[in-house]
CSV table of C-alpha atoms in Angstrom, one decimal:
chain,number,residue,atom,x,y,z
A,1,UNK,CA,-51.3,-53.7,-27.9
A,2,UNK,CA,-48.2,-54.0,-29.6
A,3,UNK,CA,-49.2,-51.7,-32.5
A,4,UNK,CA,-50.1,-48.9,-29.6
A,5,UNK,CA,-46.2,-49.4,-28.5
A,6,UNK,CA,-45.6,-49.1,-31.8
A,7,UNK,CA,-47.1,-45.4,-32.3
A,8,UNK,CA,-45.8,-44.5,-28.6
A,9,UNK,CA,-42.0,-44.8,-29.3
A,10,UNK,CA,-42.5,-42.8,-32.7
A,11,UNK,CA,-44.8,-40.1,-31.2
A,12,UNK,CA,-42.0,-40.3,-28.3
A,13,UNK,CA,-39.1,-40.8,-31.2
A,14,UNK,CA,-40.9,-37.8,-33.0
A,15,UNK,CA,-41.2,-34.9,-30.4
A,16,UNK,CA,-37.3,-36.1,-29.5
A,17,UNK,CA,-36.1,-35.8,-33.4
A,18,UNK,CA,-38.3,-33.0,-35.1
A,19,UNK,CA,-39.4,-31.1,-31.8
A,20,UNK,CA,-36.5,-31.0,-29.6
A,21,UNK,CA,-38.0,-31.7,-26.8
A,22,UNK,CA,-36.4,-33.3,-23.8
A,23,UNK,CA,-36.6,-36.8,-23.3
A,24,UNK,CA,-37.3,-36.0,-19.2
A,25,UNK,CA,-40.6,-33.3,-20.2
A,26,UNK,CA,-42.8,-36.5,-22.3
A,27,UNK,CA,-44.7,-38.5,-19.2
A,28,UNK,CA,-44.9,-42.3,-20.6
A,29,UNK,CA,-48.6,-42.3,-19.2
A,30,UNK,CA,-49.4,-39.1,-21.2
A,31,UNK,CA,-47.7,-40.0,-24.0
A,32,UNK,CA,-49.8,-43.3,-24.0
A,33,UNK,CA,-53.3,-41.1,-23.8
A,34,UNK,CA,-52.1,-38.7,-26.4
A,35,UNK,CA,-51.4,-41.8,-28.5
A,36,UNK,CA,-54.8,-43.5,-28.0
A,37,UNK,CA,-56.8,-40.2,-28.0
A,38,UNK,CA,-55.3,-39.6,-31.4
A,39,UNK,CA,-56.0,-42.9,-32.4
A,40,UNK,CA,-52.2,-43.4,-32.6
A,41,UNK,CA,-51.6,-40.7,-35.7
A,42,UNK,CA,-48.3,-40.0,-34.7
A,43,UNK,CA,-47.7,-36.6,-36.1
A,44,UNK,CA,-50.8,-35.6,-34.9
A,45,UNK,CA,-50.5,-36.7,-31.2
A,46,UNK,CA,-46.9,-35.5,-31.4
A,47,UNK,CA,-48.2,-32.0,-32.4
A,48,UNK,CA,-50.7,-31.8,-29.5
A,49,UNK,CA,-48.0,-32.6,-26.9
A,50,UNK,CA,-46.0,-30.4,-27.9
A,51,UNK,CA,-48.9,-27.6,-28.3
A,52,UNK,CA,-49.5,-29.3,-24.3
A,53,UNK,CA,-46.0,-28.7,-23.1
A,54,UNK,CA,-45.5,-25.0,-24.8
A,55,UNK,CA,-48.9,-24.0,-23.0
A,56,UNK,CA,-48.0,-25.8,-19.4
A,57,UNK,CA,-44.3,-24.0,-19.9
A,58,UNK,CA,-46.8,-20.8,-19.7
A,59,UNK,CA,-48.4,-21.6,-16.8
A,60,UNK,CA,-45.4,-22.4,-14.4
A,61,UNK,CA,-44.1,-26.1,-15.3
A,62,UNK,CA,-41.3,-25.8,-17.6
A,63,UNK,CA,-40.3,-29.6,-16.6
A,64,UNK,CA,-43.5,-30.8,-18.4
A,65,UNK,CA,-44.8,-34.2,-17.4
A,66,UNK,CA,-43.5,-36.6,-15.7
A,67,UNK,CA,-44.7,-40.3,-14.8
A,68,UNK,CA,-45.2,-39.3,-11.3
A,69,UNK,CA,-48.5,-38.0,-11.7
A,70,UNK,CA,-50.1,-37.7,-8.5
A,71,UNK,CA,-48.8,-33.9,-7.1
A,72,UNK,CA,-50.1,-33.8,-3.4
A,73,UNK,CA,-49.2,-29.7,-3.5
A,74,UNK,CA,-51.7,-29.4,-6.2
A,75,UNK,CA,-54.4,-31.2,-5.3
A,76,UNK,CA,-56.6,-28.6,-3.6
A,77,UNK,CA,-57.3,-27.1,-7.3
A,78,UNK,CA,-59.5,-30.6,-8.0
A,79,UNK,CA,-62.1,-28.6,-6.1
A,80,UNK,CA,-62.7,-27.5,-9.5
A,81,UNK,CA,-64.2,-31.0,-10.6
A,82,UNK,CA,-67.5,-32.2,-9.4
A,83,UNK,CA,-66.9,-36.1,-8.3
A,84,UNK,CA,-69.5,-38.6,-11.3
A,85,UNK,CA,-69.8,-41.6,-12.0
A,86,UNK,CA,-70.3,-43.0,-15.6
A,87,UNK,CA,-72.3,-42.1,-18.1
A,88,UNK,CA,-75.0,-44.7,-20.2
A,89,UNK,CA,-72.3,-46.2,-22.1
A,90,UNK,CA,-70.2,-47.1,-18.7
A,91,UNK,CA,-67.3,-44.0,-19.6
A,92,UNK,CA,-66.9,-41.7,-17.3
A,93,UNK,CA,-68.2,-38.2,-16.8
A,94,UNK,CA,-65.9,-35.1,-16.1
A,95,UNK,CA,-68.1,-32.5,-14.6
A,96,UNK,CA,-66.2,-29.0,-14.4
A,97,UNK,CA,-67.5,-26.7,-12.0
A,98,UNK,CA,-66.8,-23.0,-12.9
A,99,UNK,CA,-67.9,-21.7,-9.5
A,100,UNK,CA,-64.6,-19.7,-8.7
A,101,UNK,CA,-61.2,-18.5,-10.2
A,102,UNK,CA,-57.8,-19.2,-10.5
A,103,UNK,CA,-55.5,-16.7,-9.6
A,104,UNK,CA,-52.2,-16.3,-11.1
A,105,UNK,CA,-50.4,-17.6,-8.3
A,106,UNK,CA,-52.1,-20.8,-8.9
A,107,UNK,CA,-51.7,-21.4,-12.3
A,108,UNK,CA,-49.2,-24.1,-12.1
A,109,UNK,CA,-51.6,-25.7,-9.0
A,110,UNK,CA,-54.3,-25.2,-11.5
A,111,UNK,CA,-52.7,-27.0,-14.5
A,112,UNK,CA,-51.5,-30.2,-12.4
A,113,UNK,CA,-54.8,-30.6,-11.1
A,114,UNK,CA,-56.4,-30.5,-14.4
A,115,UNK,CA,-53.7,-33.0,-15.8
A,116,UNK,CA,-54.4,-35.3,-12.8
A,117,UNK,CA,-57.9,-35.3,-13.2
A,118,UNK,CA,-57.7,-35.7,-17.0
A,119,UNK,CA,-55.5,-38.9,-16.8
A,120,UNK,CA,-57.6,-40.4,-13.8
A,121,UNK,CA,-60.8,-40.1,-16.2
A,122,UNK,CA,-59.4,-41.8,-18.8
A,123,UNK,CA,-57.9,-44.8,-16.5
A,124,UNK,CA,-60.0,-47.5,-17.4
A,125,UNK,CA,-60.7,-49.2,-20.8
A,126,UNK,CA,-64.1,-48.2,-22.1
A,127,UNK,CA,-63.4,-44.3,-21.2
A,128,UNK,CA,-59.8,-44.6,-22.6
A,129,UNK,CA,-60.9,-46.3,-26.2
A,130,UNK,CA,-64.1,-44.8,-26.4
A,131,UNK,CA,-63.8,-40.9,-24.6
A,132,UNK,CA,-65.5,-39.7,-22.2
A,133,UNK,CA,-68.7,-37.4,-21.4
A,134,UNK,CA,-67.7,-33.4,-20.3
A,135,UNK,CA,-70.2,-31.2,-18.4
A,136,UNK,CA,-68.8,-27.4,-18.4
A,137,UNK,CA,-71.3,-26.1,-15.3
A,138,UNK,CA,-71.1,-22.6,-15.2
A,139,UNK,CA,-73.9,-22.1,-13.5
A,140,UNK,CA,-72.0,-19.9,-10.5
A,141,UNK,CA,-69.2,-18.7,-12.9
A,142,UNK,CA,-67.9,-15.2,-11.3
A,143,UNK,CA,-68.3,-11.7,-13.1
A,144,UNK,CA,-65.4,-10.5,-11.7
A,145,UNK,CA,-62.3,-11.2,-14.2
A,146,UNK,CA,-58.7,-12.0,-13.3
A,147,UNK,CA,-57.3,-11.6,-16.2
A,148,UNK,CA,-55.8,-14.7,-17.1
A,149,UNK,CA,-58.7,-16.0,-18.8
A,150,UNK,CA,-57.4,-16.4,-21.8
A,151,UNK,CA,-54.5,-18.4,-21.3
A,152,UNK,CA,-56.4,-20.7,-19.1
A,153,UNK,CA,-58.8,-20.9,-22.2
A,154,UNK,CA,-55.8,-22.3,-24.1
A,155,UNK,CA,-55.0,-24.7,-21.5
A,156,UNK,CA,-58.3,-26.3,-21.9
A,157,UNK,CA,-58.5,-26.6,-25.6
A,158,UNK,CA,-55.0,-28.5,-25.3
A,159,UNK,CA,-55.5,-31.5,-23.7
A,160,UNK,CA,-55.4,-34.1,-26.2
A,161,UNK,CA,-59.2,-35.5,-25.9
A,162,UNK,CA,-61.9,-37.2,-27.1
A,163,UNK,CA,-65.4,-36.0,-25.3
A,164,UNK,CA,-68.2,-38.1,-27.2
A,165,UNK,CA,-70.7,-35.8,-25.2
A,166,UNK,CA,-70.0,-31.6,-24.4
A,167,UNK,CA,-72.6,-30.0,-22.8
A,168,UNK,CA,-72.2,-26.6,-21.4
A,169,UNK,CA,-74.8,-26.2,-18.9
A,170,UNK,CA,-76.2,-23.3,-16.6
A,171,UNK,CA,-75.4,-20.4,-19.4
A,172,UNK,CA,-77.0,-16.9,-19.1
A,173,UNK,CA,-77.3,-14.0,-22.1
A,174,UNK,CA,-73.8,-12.8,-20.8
A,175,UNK,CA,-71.9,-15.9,-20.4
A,176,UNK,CA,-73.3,-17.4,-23.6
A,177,UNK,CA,-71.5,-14.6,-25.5
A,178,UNK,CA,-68.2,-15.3,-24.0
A,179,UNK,CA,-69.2,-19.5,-24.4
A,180,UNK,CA,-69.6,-18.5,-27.9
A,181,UNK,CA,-66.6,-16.6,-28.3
A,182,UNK,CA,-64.1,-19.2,-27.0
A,183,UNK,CA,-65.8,-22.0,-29.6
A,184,UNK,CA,-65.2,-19.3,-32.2
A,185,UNK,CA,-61.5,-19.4,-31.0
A,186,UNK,CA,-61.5,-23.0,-30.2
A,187,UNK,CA,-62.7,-23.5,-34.3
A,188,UNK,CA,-58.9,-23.3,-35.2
A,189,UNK,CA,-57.4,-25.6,-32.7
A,190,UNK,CA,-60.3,-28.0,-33.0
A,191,UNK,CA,-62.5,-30.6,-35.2
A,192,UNK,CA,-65.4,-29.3,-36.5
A,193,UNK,CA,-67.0,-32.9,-35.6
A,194,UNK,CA,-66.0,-32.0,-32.0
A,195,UNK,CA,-67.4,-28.8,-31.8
A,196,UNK,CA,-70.3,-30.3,-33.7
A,197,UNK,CA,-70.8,-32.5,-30.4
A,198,UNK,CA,-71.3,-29.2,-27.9
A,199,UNK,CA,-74.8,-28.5,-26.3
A,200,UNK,CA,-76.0,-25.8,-24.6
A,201,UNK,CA,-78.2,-27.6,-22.0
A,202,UNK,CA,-79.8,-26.5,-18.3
A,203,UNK,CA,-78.1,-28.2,-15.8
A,204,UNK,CA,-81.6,-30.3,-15.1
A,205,UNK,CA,-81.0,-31.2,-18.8
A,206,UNK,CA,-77.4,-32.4,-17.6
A,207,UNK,CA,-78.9,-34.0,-15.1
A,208,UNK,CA,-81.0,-36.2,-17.0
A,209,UNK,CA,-78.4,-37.4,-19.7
A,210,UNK,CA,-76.8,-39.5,-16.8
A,211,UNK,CA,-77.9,-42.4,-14.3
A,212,UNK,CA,-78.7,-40.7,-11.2
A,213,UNK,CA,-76.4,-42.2,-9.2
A,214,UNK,CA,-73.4,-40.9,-11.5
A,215,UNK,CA,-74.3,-36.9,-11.7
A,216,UNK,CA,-73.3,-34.6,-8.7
A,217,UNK,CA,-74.5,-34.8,-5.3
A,218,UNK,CA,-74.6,-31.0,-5.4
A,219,UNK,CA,-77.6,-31.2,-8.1
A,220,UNK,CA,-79.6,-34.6,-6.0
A,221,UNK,CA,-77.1,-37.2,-7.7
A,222,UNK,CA,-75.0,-40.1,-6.3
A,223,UNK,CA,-71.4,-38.6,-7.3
A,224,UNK,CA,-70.7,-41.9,-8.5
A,225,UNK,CA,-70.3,-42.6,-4.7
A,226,UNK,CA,-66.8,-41.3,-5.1
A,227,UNK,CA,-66.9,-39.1,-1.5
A,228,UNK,CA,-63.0,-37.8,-1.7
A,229,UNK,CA,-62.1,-36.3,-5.5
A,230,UNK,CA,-58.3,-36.5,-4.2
A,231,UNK,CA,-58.0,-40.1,-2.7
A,232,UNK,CA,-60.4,-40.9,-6.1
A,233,UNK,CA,-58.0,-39.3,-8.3
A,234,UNK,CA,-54.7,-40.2,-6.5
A,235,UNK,CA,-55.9,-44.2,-6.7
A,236,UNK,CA,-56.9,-43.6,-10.6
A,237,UNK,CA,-53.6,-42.4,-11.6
A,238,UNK,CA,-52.3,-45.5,-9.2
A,239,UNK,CA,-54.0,-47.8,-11.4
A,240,UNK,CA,-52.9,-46.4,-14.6
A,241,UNK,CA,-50.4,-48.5,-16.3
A,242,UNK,CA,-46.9,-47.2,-17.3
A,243,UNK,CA,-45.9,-48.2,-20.9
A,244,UNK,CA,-43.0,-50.4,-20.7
A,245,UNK,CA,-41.0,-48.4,-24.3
């Protein structure tokens, strides 16, 4: 709408004049989702692309975002992200699968694939105006620390969302201390009504807040018959319009 171009050229006009950020680092499609997610409070949205950018800059991609969303290089890290359909209110589902680590070497691999797959999710209407539903599985979540889990923690907590649903699924004694200790941190970054939205479910629990057909083929679902994550993804960020500012 005109009143979201409106907010997008001062969140854009904002991080340009109070920030300093280069024109080249702020992505018109991300800029857009920031703007909707934040349900186009400028100083707000502009504060959690910036906090985005600083925490990207950390993880190898100084350049920040660009338009050109779609990073073939990267796109072996989406085997972090179980494919789904949509959930009971037609939005869709991100499942995240924490069934292996990322290495440092992979951090920047690590961070476009997680911005790719946040932008495809949001790439039609209902999950763009309305969020979407977030599953963190860590049912197979290794022991066996690398040591930069904290700053991938961070990286998380950034992106500039709205998940109507969290439910963190497949928890044990040890991993629901650390669970709990990261929404402890996450308190300061984050809306209380947002955490207030986190679950700690089993994933057969999961499994049942979602049509069949939309939850994982690795737990007896129907993967939202999506049988490539990367040809999925790549053709939602295709289909993603850019803002004309």
């Amino acid at each position: 709408t005109d009143e979201e171009l409106g907010a997008m050229r001062e969140v854009r006009s904002y991080l340009i004049e109070e920030y300093g950020i280069e024109e080249s680092r702020i992505g018109l499609v991300f800029l857009a989702l920031a703007t909707i997610n934040c349900k186009l409070r400028v100083e707000e949205a502009a504060k959690k692309v910036k906090k985005f950018l600083d925490i990207i800059s950390d993880c190898g991609i100084p350049e920040g975002v660009d338009n050109a969303l779609w990073k073939e290089e990267s796109a072996h890290e989406l085997r972090h992200y179980l494919p789904c359909g949509v959930d009971h209110n037609g939005s869709r589902i991100m499942w995240v699968a924490s069934d292996s680590s990322c290495s440092v070497e992979e951090e920047r691999n690590h961070a476009l694939a997680g911005l790719m797959h946040f932008v495809a999710i949001h790439a039609d209407n209902t999950s763009l105006r309305d969020g979407f539903s977030l599953v963190i599985d860590l049912t197979d979540k290794p022991s066996k620390k690398v040591g930069n889990e904290s700053k991938l923690q961070k990286l998380y907590q950034a992106y500039p969302q709205r998940p109507q649903t969290i439910l963190i699924a497949g928890t044990n004694p040890v991993t629901r201390l650390f669970v709990n200790a990261a929404i402890k941190i996450a308190s300061i970054f984050t809306k209380q009504k947002v955490l207030d939205r986190i679950r700690f479910v089993t994933v057969e629990q999961a499994m049942q807040k979602f049509p069949k057909g939309s939850a994982p083929t690795k737990y007896g679902g129907g993967g939202g018959e999506i049988t490539n994550i990367e040809q999925w993804t790549k053709m939602r960020l295709e289909s993603f319009p850019v803002p004309v500012l």
